[in-house]
Amino acid sequence: MSLMLDEALFAAEAVAAQHMYADEGLALLGRELAKAQPQLALTVARGSSDHAANYFAYLAMQRTGTPVVSLPMSLITLHHAPLAVRGQLAVALSQSGRSPDLVDTMAALSKAGARTVALVNQPDSPLAAACEWSLPLCAGAEKSVAATKSYIASLSAVARLVAHWQRDAGLLAALETLPQALLEATRQDWSPAIDVLKNAERIMVVGRGLGFAVALEAALKFKETCAIQAEAFSGAEIKHGPMALIDDGYPLLIFAPRGPEQAGLIALAEEMRGRGARVLLAAPADVASRDLSLAVAGDEALDPLLAIQSFYLMAARLSEARGLNPDEPRHLNKVTCTL
């Protein structure tokens, strides 16, 4: 078994550990945010962690109304921009917490008066030391270059933070049963995707709303572990140019979990099939036109976590089916240091 597959299968245990060891700190931070509502939140992250930040941004804006912006770190590290962030929220997400751009950016934001939060898998990291709040992801040591369990733990952590911030009893209850739901997601049969993509050279991955974060992550993993040129698009954007690329047999993976975006994504799948695309529609069992089944959580906001759990297992196996090693992606290292 590859490290990627083994670590992806550990996600349920990581989320359960987070409930035990990080929830109290996330609850305390959530209460602080409820008492002194920020007018703006910034996210600071790269790679898979930035996709988790995308999920946080959508969920936080949807449920709290607080605008959330992804901060280009070069504004701080290269241009030394004097950002007016006093009293605002700045959230950094990272597996290692060691990249200089994350550390230097959060240190500068803290100095400028922002409330800085590190959601990091290595709690003794420089990033944790640079922030006012440091909360562990609890995913355990991650050796695979391709992040899996730490990404799912990041999504779980930000969902917990928003749930405590809003005192959302329903979402908190769903988070308690999330480990069991993740185990159910590992039992979904995604082998049809391997049959379709074993010899593919390119793919579009489509999502929308909270599901766009997993479309971004899936596209990265296709590139990283399977050497497939993959691009992620919002279901609302694909007709604004990208559709010109679609010809007969062009593969599309469309994530259509529950939510108000689902109907449009299912309709898009049918339209793309009519244009000759080879569509893989991932949707819950009640969607008759699905090609791949998605498990469902106790709250639809958590469905994207189950979708990416099923995807990770398929991606690890697809990599091997293509004659690759998912643990040794070309030219990549586990920790990437940028400025």
mmCIF file of C-alpha atoms in Angstrom, residues 17-18 34 76 78 81 115 132-133 152 163 190 193 208 253 269 273-274 285 320 327 329 331:
data_model
loop_
_atom_site.group_PDB
_atom_site.id
_atom_site.type_symbol
_atom_site.label_atom_id
_atom_site.label_comp_id
_atom_site.label_asym_id
_atom_site.label_seq_id
_atom_site.Cartn_x
_atom_site.Cartn_y
_atom_site.Cartn_z
ATOM 1 C CA ALA A 17 -8.289 13.115 17.375
ATOM 2 C CA GLN A 18 -9.023 16.725 16.477
ATOM 3 C CA ALA A 34 -18.412 36.065 18.381
ATOM 4 C CA ILE A 76 4.223 41.477 2.670
ATOM 5 C CA LEU A 78 8.503 41.401 -1.212
ATOM 6 C CA ALA A 81 2.730 46.748 1.984
ATOM 7 C CA ARG A 115 -5.636 38.592 15.405
ATOM 8 C CA GLU A 132 -1.277 34.701 18.687
ATOM 9 C CA TRP A 133 -3.356 31.537 18.435
ATOM 10 C CA ILE A 152 -9.228 16.795 5.380
ATOM 11 C CA ALA A 163 -19.511 26.227 13.958
ATOM 12 C CA TRP A 190 -14.759 4.949 -7.730
ATOM 13 C CA ALA A 193 -12.922 6.717 -12.840
ATOM 14 C CA ARG A 208 -19.123 25.188 -7.119
ATOM 15 C CA LEU A 253 -14.950 15.200 -13.252
ATOM 16 C CA ALA A 269 -23.054 17.283 -16.712
ATOM 17 C CA ARG A 273 -22.354 14.791 -22.321
ATOM 18 C CA GLY A 274 -24.396 16.215 -25.188
ATOM 19 C CA ALA A 285 -27.026 8.000 -4.362
ATOM 20 C CA GLU A 320 -0.288 3.165 -9.813
ATOM 21 C CA ASP A 327 4.682 8.752 -3.079
ATOM 22 C CA PRO A 329 5.839 12.787 -7.602
ATOM 23 C CA HIS A 331 10.342 17.332 -8.897
#
